[in-house]
Coordinates of C-alpha atoms and ligand atoms in Angstrom, one line a residue:
M14 CA 23.0 124.3 106.7
S15 CA 22.9 121.7 103.5
L16 CA 25.2 120.9 100.9
L17 CA 24.2 119.6 97.4
V18 CA 26.6 117.6 95.4
K19 CA 25.9 117.2 91.9
N20 CA 26.6 115.2 88.9
G21 CA 29.7 113.0 90.9
E22 CA 30.4 109.4 90.1
I23 CA 29.3 107.8 93.5
V24 CA 31.6 104.5 94.5
T25 CA 31.4 102.5 97.5
E26 CA 32.6 98.9 97.9
S27 CA 29.7 97.2 96.6
Q28 CA 28.2 100.5 94.3
R29 CA 29.4 102.5 91.2
Y30 CA 26.5 105.6 89.9
V31 CA 26.1 108.6 88.9
A32 CA 23.8 110.5 91.1
D33 CA 23.1 113.7 93.2
I34 CA 24.1 113.6 97.1
Y35 CA 21.9 116.0 99.6
C36 CA 23.1 116.3 103.2
E37 CA 21.1 118.2 105.6
D38 CA 23.4 119.2 108.7
E39 CA 25.6 116.5 109.4
T40 CA 24.5 113.3 107.5
I41 CA 23.2 112.3 104.1
T42 CA 19.5 112.6 103.7
R43 CA 18.9 112.1 99.7
I44 CA 20.3 110.5 97.0
D45 CA 18.5 110.5 93.7
R46 CA 19.7 111.2 90.1
S47 CA 18.7 114.7 89.8
I48 CA 17.8 116.9 92.9
A49 CA 17.0 120.6 92.8
A50 CA 18.8 122.8 94.9
P51 CA 16.6 124.3 97.9
P52 CA 17.4 127.8 98.6
G53 CA 20.2 128.2 100.7
A54 CA 22.0 125.1 99.5
E55 CA 26.0 125.2 99.1
V56 CA 26.2 123.4 95.4
V57 CA 29.1 121.7 94.7
D58 CA 29.6 120.5 90.7
A59 CA 31.6 117.0 90.9
A60 CA 30.9 116.3 87.3
G61 CA 34.0 114.6 85.5
K62 CA 35.0 113.2 89.7
Y63 CA 34.4 110.7 91.9
V64 CA 32.6 110.9 95.2
F65 CA 34.3 108.7 98.1
P66 CA 32.9 107.9 101.3
G67 CA 35.4 109.7 103.4
F68 CA 38.1 107.0 104.2
I69 CA 39.6 106.0 107.3
D70 CA 42.8 105.5 108.7
P71 CA 42.4 102.5 111.1
H72 CA 45.9 102.7 112.6
V73 CA 47.7 106.3 113.7
H74 CA 49.9 107.6 116.4
I75 CA 49.7 111.3 117.1
H76 CA 50.3 111.7 121.0
L77 CA 53.2 108.9 121.0
P78 CA 55.6 108.9 123.8
F79 CA 58.1 106.5 122.1
M80 CA 61.9 105.6 122.3
G81 CA 62.9 108.2 124.4
T82 CA 61.0 111.2 122.1
F83 CA 57.4 112.1 121.2
A84 CA 56.2 111.7 117.7
K85 CA 56.0 115.2 115.8
D86 CA 52.5 115.8 114.9
T87 CA 49.8 117.1 117.2
H88 CA 46.0 116.4 116.5
E89 CA 45.6 119.7 114.8
T90 CA 48.0 119.2 112.4
A91 CA 47.6 115.5 112.0
G92 CA 43.9 115.9 111.5
Q93 CA 44.7 118.5 108.5
A94 CA 46.6 116.7 107.1
A95 CA 43.9 113.4 107.0
L96 CA 41.8 115.9 105.4
V97 CA 43.5 117.1 102.5
G98 CA 44.6 113.6 102.0
G99 CA 40.8 112.2 101.9
T100 CA 41.0 110.4 105.6
T101 CA 38.0 111.8 107.3
T102 CA 38.5 109.4 110.4
F103 CA 41.3 107.9 111.9
I104 CA 41.7 105.6 114.7
E105 CA 44.6 106.4 117.3
M106 CA 46.2 103.9 119.8
I107 CA 46.2 105.0 123.3
C108 CA 50.2 103.4 124.1
P109 CA 50.5 104.0 128.2
A110 CA 53.4 103.2 129.9
R111 CA 53.4 99.7 131.8
A112 CA 53.3 101.7 135.3
D113 CA 50.4 104.1 133.9
Q114 CA 46.5 103.7 134.7
P115 CA 44.7 102.8 131.6
L116 CA 41.7 104.8 132.5
E117 CA 44.1 108.2 133.1
A118 CA 45.5 107.0 129.9
F119 CA 42.0 107.0 127.7
E120 CA 41.6 110.2 129.6
L121 CA 44.8 111.9 128.9
W122 CA 44.7 111.3 125.2
L123 CA 41.2 112.0 124.9
G124 CA 42.0 115.1 126.2
K125 CA 44.4 115.8 123.8
A126 CA 42.1 115.1 120.6
R127 CA 38.7 116.5 121.7
G128 CA 38.8 120.0 120.9
H129 CA 41.8 119.9 119.2
C130 CA 41.1 117.5 116.3
P131 CA 39.9 118.9 112.6
C132 CA 38.5 115.3 111.9
D133 CA 36.6 112.9 113.5
F134 CA 38.5 110.2 115.5
S135 CA 38.5 106.8 117.7
F136 CA 41.0 104.9 119.8
H137 CA 42.1 101.7 120.1
M138 CA 43.1 100.7 124.0
G139 CA 46.7 99.8 124.6
V140 CA 47.1 97.2 126.8
T141 CA 50.5 97.3 128.3
R142 CA 50.2 95.9 131.4
F143 CA 47.2 93.6 132.3
D144 CA 46.3 93.1 136.2
D145 CA 42.9 93.5 138.1
A146 CA 43.0 97.1 138.4
A147 CA 44.1 97.8 134.5
E148 CA 41.2 95.1 134.0
K149 CA 38.7 97.4 135.7
D150 CA 39.5 100.1 133.8
F151 CA 39.5 98.3 130.3
R152 CA 36.0 97.3 131.3
E153 CA 35.4 101.0 131.7
I154 CA 36.9 102.2 128.5
V155 CA 35.0 99.9 126.7
R156 CA 31.8 101.3 128.1
R157 CA 33.1 104.8 127.2
G158 CA 33.1 103.5 124.0
V159 CA 36.5 102.1 122.9
S160 CA 36.0 98.6 121.5
S161 CA 39.1 97.4 120.5
F162 CA 42.5 97.1 122.3
K163 CA 45.8 96.9 120.8
I164 CA 48.8 94.8 122.1
F165 CA 52.5 94.8 121.5
L166 CA 54.5 91.6 121.2
A167 CA 57.5 93.5 120.7
Y168 CA 59.3 96.5 122.7
K169 CA 60.4 94.2 125.0
G170 CA 60.5 96.2 128.7
A171 CA 58.4 99.1 126.8
L172 CA 55.1 98.7 125.7
G173 CA 55.4 94.9 125.4
I174 CA 53.3 92.1 127.4
T175 CA 53.7 88.9 128.6
D176 CA 51.9 85.4 127.5
E177 CA 49.9 85.4 130.3
E178 CA 48.7 89.1 130.0
L179 CA 48.3 88.2 126.6
C180 CA 46.1 85.5 126.9
K181 CA 44.2 87.3 129.9
T182 CA 43.7 90.5 127.1
L183 CA 42.3 88.1 124.6
R184 CA 39.9 86.6 127.1
L185 CA 38.7 89.7 128.3
G186 CA 38.1 90.8 124.8
K187 CA 36.1 87.6 123.8
Q188 CA 34.1 88.3 126.8
L189 CA 33.5 91.7 125.9
G190 CA 32.9 91.7 122.0
V191 CA 36.2 93.4 121.5
I192 CA 38.6 93.0 118.6
T193 CA 42.4 92.6 119.5
T194 CA 45.2 94.4 117.4
A195 CA 48.4 93.3 117.2
H196 CA 52.0 94.0 116.7
C197 CA 53.3 90.9 115.8
E198 CA 57.3 90.3 116.2
N199 CA 59.0 88.2 118.6
A200 CA 60.1 90.3 121.2
E201 CA 62.9 87.9 122.4
L202 CA 64.5 87.3 119.2
I203 CA 64.7 91.0 118.2
E204 CA 66.9 91.8 121.4
E205 CA 69.3 88.7 120.8
L206 CA 69.4 89.8 117.0
Q207 CA 70.1 93.4 118.2
K208 CA 72.8 92.8 120.6
G209 CA 74.9 90.3 117.9
L210 CA 74.9 92.9 115.6
L211 CA 75.8 95.7 117.9
A212 CA 78.7 93.6 119.5
E213 CA 79.9 93.2 115.8
G214 CA 80.0 96.8 115.3
K215 CA 76.8 96.7 112.6
T216 CA 75.5 100.1 113.8
G217 CA 73.9 101.7 110.9
P218 CA 70.1 102.0 109.9
E219 CA 70.8 99.2 107.6
Y220 CA 70.9 96.1 110.3
H221 CA 67.6 97.5 111.6
Y222 CA 66.1 95.0 109.0
W223 CA 68.4 92.4 110.5
S224 CA 67.3 92.9 114.0
R225 CA 63.9 92.0 112.9
P226 CA 63.9 89.6 109.8
P227 CA 60.5 87.8 108.4
A228 CA 60.9 84.8 110.6
V229 CA 60.8 87.4 113.6
E230 CA 57.3 88.8 112.4
A231 CA 55.6 85.3 111.3
E232 CA 56.5 84.0 114.6
G233 CA 54.6 86.8 116.2
V234 CA 51.9 86.4 114.0
H235 CA 52.2 82.6 114.2
H236 CA 52.3 83.0 118.0
L237 CA 49.2 85.5 118.1
M238 CA 47.3 82.9 116.1
T239 CA 48.0 80.0 118.4
F240 CA 46.6 82.7 121.5
A241 CA 43.5 83.5 118.9
E242 CA 42.6 79.7 118.6
M243 CA 42.8 78.7 122.3
T244 CA 40.7 81.7 123.2
G245 CA 38.2 82.3 120.5
A246 CA 38.8 86.1 120.6
H247 CA 38.8 88.4 117.7
V248 CA 42.3 89.7 116.5
Y249 CA 43.4 91.8 113.7
V250 CA 47.2 91.8 113.1
V251 CA 48.4 95.5 111.9
H252 CA 51.2 96.6 109.8
T253 CA 51.9 92.8 107.9
S254 CA 54.8 93.6 106.1
C255 CA 55.5 90.1 104.0
E256 CA 54.7 86.7 103.0
E257 CA 55.8 84.9 105.8
A258 CA 53.6 87.0 107.8
L259 CA 50.9 87.0 105.8
R260 CA 51.3 82.4 105.5
E261 CA 50.3 82.5 109.4
A262 CA 47.5 84.6 109.6
M263 CA 45.9 82.7 106.6
R264 CA 47.3 79.4 108.3
G265 CA 45.8 80.7 111.2
S266 CA 42.8 81.5 109.6
A267 CA 42.4 78.2 108.1
R268 CA 42.6 76.5 111.4
G269 CA 39.6 78.5 112.8
A270 CA 41.3 81.7 114.2
Q271 CA 39.3 84.8 113.5
V272 CA 41.6 87.0 112.0
W273 CA 41.6 90.1 110.1
V274 CA 44.7 91.2 108.6
E275 CA 46.1 95.4 107.8
T276 CA 49.1 96.0 105.8
L277 CA 50.7 99.7 105.2
I278 CA 51.1 101.8 102.2
Q279 CA 54.9 102.3 102.7
Y280 CA 55.3 98.1 102.4
L281 CA 53.2 98.1 98.9
L282 CA 55.5 100.9 97.7
C283 CA 59.2 100.9 99.6
D284 CA 61.5 98.5 100.5
K285 CA 64.5 97.1 102.3
T286 CA 66.9 99.0 100.1
D287 CA 65.3 102.3 101.1
A288 CA 66.6 101.9 105.1
E289 CA 70.2 101.2 103.0
R290 CA 70.4 104.8 101.5
P291 CA 73.4 106.4 102.1
N292 CA 74.7 109.3 104.9
F293 CA 72.1 107.9 107.4
E294 CA 69.0 108.8 105.0
G295 CA 68.2 105.0 105.5
A296 CA 66.7 106.3 108.7
K297 CA 64.1 107.9 107.4
Y298 CA 62.7 104.7 106.7
V299 CA 63.6 102.9 110.4
M300 CA 60.0 101.1 111.1
S301 CA 59.0 98.0 112.4
P302 CA 58.5 95.3 111.0
P303 CA 61.0 97.4 108.8
L304 CA 61.0 97.4 105.0
R305 CA 61.1 93.8 103.2
E306 CA 62.6 92.6 100.0
K307 CA 60.7 94.3 96.6
S308 CA 59.2 90.9 96.0
N309 CA 57.0 91.1 99.1
Q310 CA 55.1 93.8 97.3
D311 CA 53.2 92.1 94.4
I312 CA 52.3 89.6 97.3
L313 CA 51.0 91.9 99.5
W314 CA 48.9 93.9 96.5
N315 CA 47.9 90.4 95.6
A316 CA 46.6 89.7 98.7
L317 CA 44.8 93.3 99.2
Q318 CA 42.9 92.4 95.8
K319 CA 41.8 89.0 96.8
G320 CA 40.4 90.6 100.2
F321 CA 43.2 88.6 102.3
V322 CA 44.3 91.9 103.8
S323 CA 41.5 93.9 104.2
T324 CA 42.6 97.2 105.3
L325 CA 45.5 99.9 104.5
A326 CA 46.8 101.7 107.0
T327 CA 49.5 104.1 107.7
D328 CA 50.6 103.5 111.2
H329 CA 51.7 107.2 110.8
A330 CA 54.7 107.7 113.2
P331 CA 56.7 111.4 112.2
F332 CA 60.0 112.0 113.8
D333 CA 62.2 114.8 112.2
F334 CA 65.6 113.6 110.5
A335 CA 67.4 116.5 111.6
A336 CA 66.5 115.9 115.2
Q337 CA 64.9 112.5 116.1
K338 CA 66.1 109.8 114.0
Q339 CA 69.9 111.2 115.2
M340 CA 69.0 109.9 118.1
G341 CA 70.6 106.4 116.6
K342 CA 73.3 107.9 114.5
N343 CA 75.8 105.7 116.1
N344 CA 73.1 102.7 117.0
F345 CA 70.2 101.8 115.0
T346 CA 68.3 100.4 117.9
L347 CA 68.2 104.1 118.9
I348 CA 66.6 105.2 115.8
P349 CA 62.7 106.5 116.8
N350 CA 60.9 103.8 114.3
G351 CA 58.1 104.8 112.4
I352 CA 57.4 107.0 109.0
P353 CA 54.9 110.0 108.3
S354 CA 52.2 108.7 105.7
L355 CA 48.6 110.0 106.7
E356 CA 48.4 112.8 104.0
D357 CA 49.8 110.4 101.1
R358 CA 47.9 107.2 101.8
I359 CA 44.7 107.5 99.4
N360 CA 46.5 109.3 96.7
L361 CA 49.6 106.8 96.2
L362 CA 46.8 103.9 96.9
Y363 CA 44.6 105.3 94.3
T364 CA 48.1 105.9 91.7
Y365 CA 49.9 102.5 92.1
G366 CA 46.9 100.9 93.2
V367 CA 43.9 101.6 90.8
K368 CA 45.5 103.2 88.2
R369 CA 48.1 100.5 87.9
G370 CA 45.7 97.9 87.7
R371 CA 46.2 96.2 90.8
I372 CA 43.1 97.2 92.8
D373 CA 39.7 98.3 91.5
L374 CA 38.2 101.2 92.9
H375 CA 35.5 99.3 94.6
Q376 CA 38.5 97.4 96.3
F377 CA 40.3 100.8 96.7
V378 CA 37.2 102.3 98.9
G379 CA 37.2 99.0 101.1
A380 CA 40.5 98.8 101.8
A381 CA 41.2 102.7 102.6
G382 CA 38.0 102.9 104.6
A383 CA 35.0 100.5 104.1
Q384 CA 36.8 97.5 105.8
A385 CA 38.1 99.5 108.9
A386 CA 34.4 100.7 109.6
K387 CA 33.2 97.0 109.2
I388 CA 35.8 95.7 111.5
F389 CA 35.6 98.6 114.1
G390 CA 31.9 99.0 114.7
L391 CA 31.8 102.6 112.7
F392 CA 29.6 101.1 109.4
P393 CA 27.3 102.7 108.0
R394 CA 27.8 105.7 110.0
K395 CA 30.9 105.8 108.5
G396 CA 32.4 103.6 104.9
T397 CA 29.8 104.4 102.9
I398 CA 27.3 106.7 100.8
Q399 CA 23.8 106.0 101.7
P400 CA 21.0 107.9 103.2
G401 CA 22.0 108.4 107.3
S402 CA 25.4 108.0 106.6
D403 CA 27.6 110.9 108.4
A404 CA 27.9 113.3 105.4
D405 CA 31.9 112.8 104.8
L406 CA 32.7 112.7 101.4
V407 CA 36.1 112.8 99.3
I408 CA 34.8 114.4 95.7
Y409 CA 38.3 113.0 93.9
D410 CA 39.7 114.2 91.0
P411 CA 41.2 111.6 88.7
K412 CA 42.9 114.1 86.4
Y413 CA 44.8 115.9 88.8
R414 CA 48.9 115.0 88.5
G415 CA 51.5 116.5 91.1
R416 CA 54.3 114.7 93.1
I417 CA 54.7 114.6 96.6
S418 CA 56.8 116.8 98.8
A419 CA 57.7 117.7 102.3
K420 CA 57.7 121.2 100.8
T421 CA 53.8 121.5 100.5
Q422 CA 52.6 119.1 103.4
Q423 CA 50.3 119.9 106.2
M424 CA 52.2 117.0 108.1
N425 CA 54.4 118.5 111.0
V426 CA 57.6 116.5 110.0
D427 CA 60.4 118.0 108.3
Y428 CA 60.5 115.3 105.4
N429 CA 58.6 113.0 103.3
A430 CA 58.9 109.0 102.8
F431 CA 57.6 109.4 99.0
E432 CA 59.5 112.7 98.4
G433 CA 59.2 113.0 94.6
M434 CA 56.7 110.1 93.6
K435 CA 54.0 110.6 91.4
I436 CA 50.5 111.2 92.1
E437 CA 47.2 111.1 89.5
G438 CA 44.5 112.1 91.5
R439 CA 43.8 113.5 94.1
P440 CA 40.8 115.1 96.8
H441 CA 39.2 118.1 95.2
I442 CA 37.0 118.7 97.9
V443 CA 37.0 116.5 101.3
T444 CA 33.7 117.2 103.4
L445 CA 33.5 116.4 107.1
R446 CA 29.7 116.1 108.4
G447 CA 28.4 117.9 105.4
Q448 CA 31.1 121.1 105.9
I449 CA 33.5 121.7 103.0
A450 CA 36.8 120.9 105.0
A451 CA 39.8 120.7 102.8
R452 CA 39.8 121.8 98.9
D453 CA 42.5 121.2 96.5
G454 CA 45.1 120.5 98.6
K455 CA 44.6 122.9 101.8
F456 CA 42.8 122.7 104.5
T457 CA 39.6 124.9 104.9
G458 CA 38.0 123.4 108.2
H459 CA 37.5 124.3 111.5
P460 CA 40.5 123.2 113.6
A461 CA 38.4 121.8 116.1
R462 CA 35.1 120.3 114.5
G463 CA 36.3 116.6 115.1
Q464 CA 34.5 114.2 117.0
F465 CA 35.1 111.2 119.1
L466 CA 33.4 108.5 117.9
Q467 CA 32.1 105.8 120.3
R468 CA 31.8 102.6 119.2
E469 CA 29.8 99.8 120.3
P470 CA 31.2 96.2 120.8
T471 CA 30.5 93.7 117.6
H472 CA 32.9 90.9 118.4
F473 CA 31.4 88.1 119.9
Ligands
URP25 O1 57.8 101.6 113.7 C1 57.0 101.6 114.2 N1 55.6 100.8 113.4 N2 56.3 102.5 114.9 C2 55.3 103.1 115.4 C3 54.9 102.4 116.3 C4 54.4 101.0 116.2 O2 55.0 99.5 116.1 O3 53.2 100.7 115.5
ZN26 ZN1 53.6 98.5 115.8
ZN27 ZN1 51.5 101.5 115.3

C-alpha cells in the first residue's frame, strides 16, 4: 500500500520547499520535485497547501482519576479529536494513586490505550511515591520504553511527592538518562491560601487564582531548579503560565540546570478574567496553574518565538460543565482542574501565532511537534518529514475559515473553552503512518490503529 502526496509546500522546523512525498507501508521513502504515481498508489493533491510533519502533544490526560472523578475522554474519542486537529501522537501521563504499584499502573494505562487508540501514543511515568519497590518498577518501566517521568509538586496528599522523593526521582532519572517532567507549584502554600479564602467565604471559581498566584508557581519552579542543579538531572517544566515562573526556569538554566519549558495554548489565548465569568461559567476555566493576567501572554509568545519555551502542549483534561465542574459549586477547591483543548491546539496556534505574526512557520512546527520529538526521544521517527520517518503528515489548508464550537467537536465533553473563536486554517488531510486518518474535520481512520511508541533514554 502506498501514498503519494503531490505539489504540497513541505514545512519542517528547518526547511520549506515544494516537493512530492512518496510513502510506502508506514514510512516516507522518497521526497522529490516530481514523482510519477506508481500503479496502485493513492494520490493526494496538496497544491496550495502546507505539508507539516504530524504534530505531537507532549502533555495530555486521557485516563485520569482525579479530584473524585475521571476525565471524560476515552482513548478512542481523544485519539479521534487529536487526529482531526492534526496531532498524530500524544504523550499521556500515567497517574497512579500513591498506594498503587507503578508497574501495575503502567499496565493499566497501556491496556486502556493499546487496541483502543486511533493515533500513536506514548507515556510519561507518574512518580507519585518513591520507595525501593517503586524504584524497581520504574527501572522496568523504562526498560519497556517509557523514558520520561512525571512528578507533581502540587496536589498535596494526592499525587504530590515529598522533597526526599523528588531528590531520589531525579537521581534515578539522571542515572537512567530519563527526563523528569514536573508540575511546579508549592503545595503547602496552596493549602494555606485555600483555607484562608474559604474561611472568608470566598468560594467561587474566581478565587482559584488567588489560591495559586504567580509566586506559588515561581516558587515551585525555583524549587525544581535547585534540585535539578544538585542532581544534574534533566527536567522539563510543564504548563508554564506566567512571567515569574518562566524567569525562574531561565535563571535556573543560567546557573547550569538542564531544563526545558512547556506552555499551553490556553495560557496564550485565555486569561484570568475567563475564570471570573458569571453564573459559575468561570469553572470551565479552572485549571492549575490558573489562567493569568493578560500581560503574561506577550511574554509567553515572545519566549516561544525565542525558543526559551520549547513546546506548546494542551494538558488536555476534559471535565463536563453540567456535572463534573458542578462538584465545586460551593467550593472552588472541589472543581476538577483542567480544560479540553487537544483538538484545537494546532488551529489556534496557527491562527493566533503564525497568522498574527507572533511566530513563523518553522517555530510553529518546532513548538507543536519537532521539539517534543527531540526532547522525548521520538526524533526523527516523528516530528519531521524525511525518508525513513513515519508517514505522519498534516496537509494543511491555510484558506479554510471557521469557528470553534463544542457542537462540532470530537472531544467527549460538553463545552469548549474557545467557543466561537475564529480559526484561519485547518488540516485538510491527516495521515498516520501512511494511511489517511482524518479529512476536513472528520475522523476517517481506524479506531484502533494507534501504536505504543517505545522510547529510548536520551538524557545522559
Ligand atoms: O488543571 C490541570 N492542569 N489539570 C490536569 C492535571 C495537571 O495538573 O496537569
Ligand atoms: Zn499539572
Ligand atoms: Zn497535566
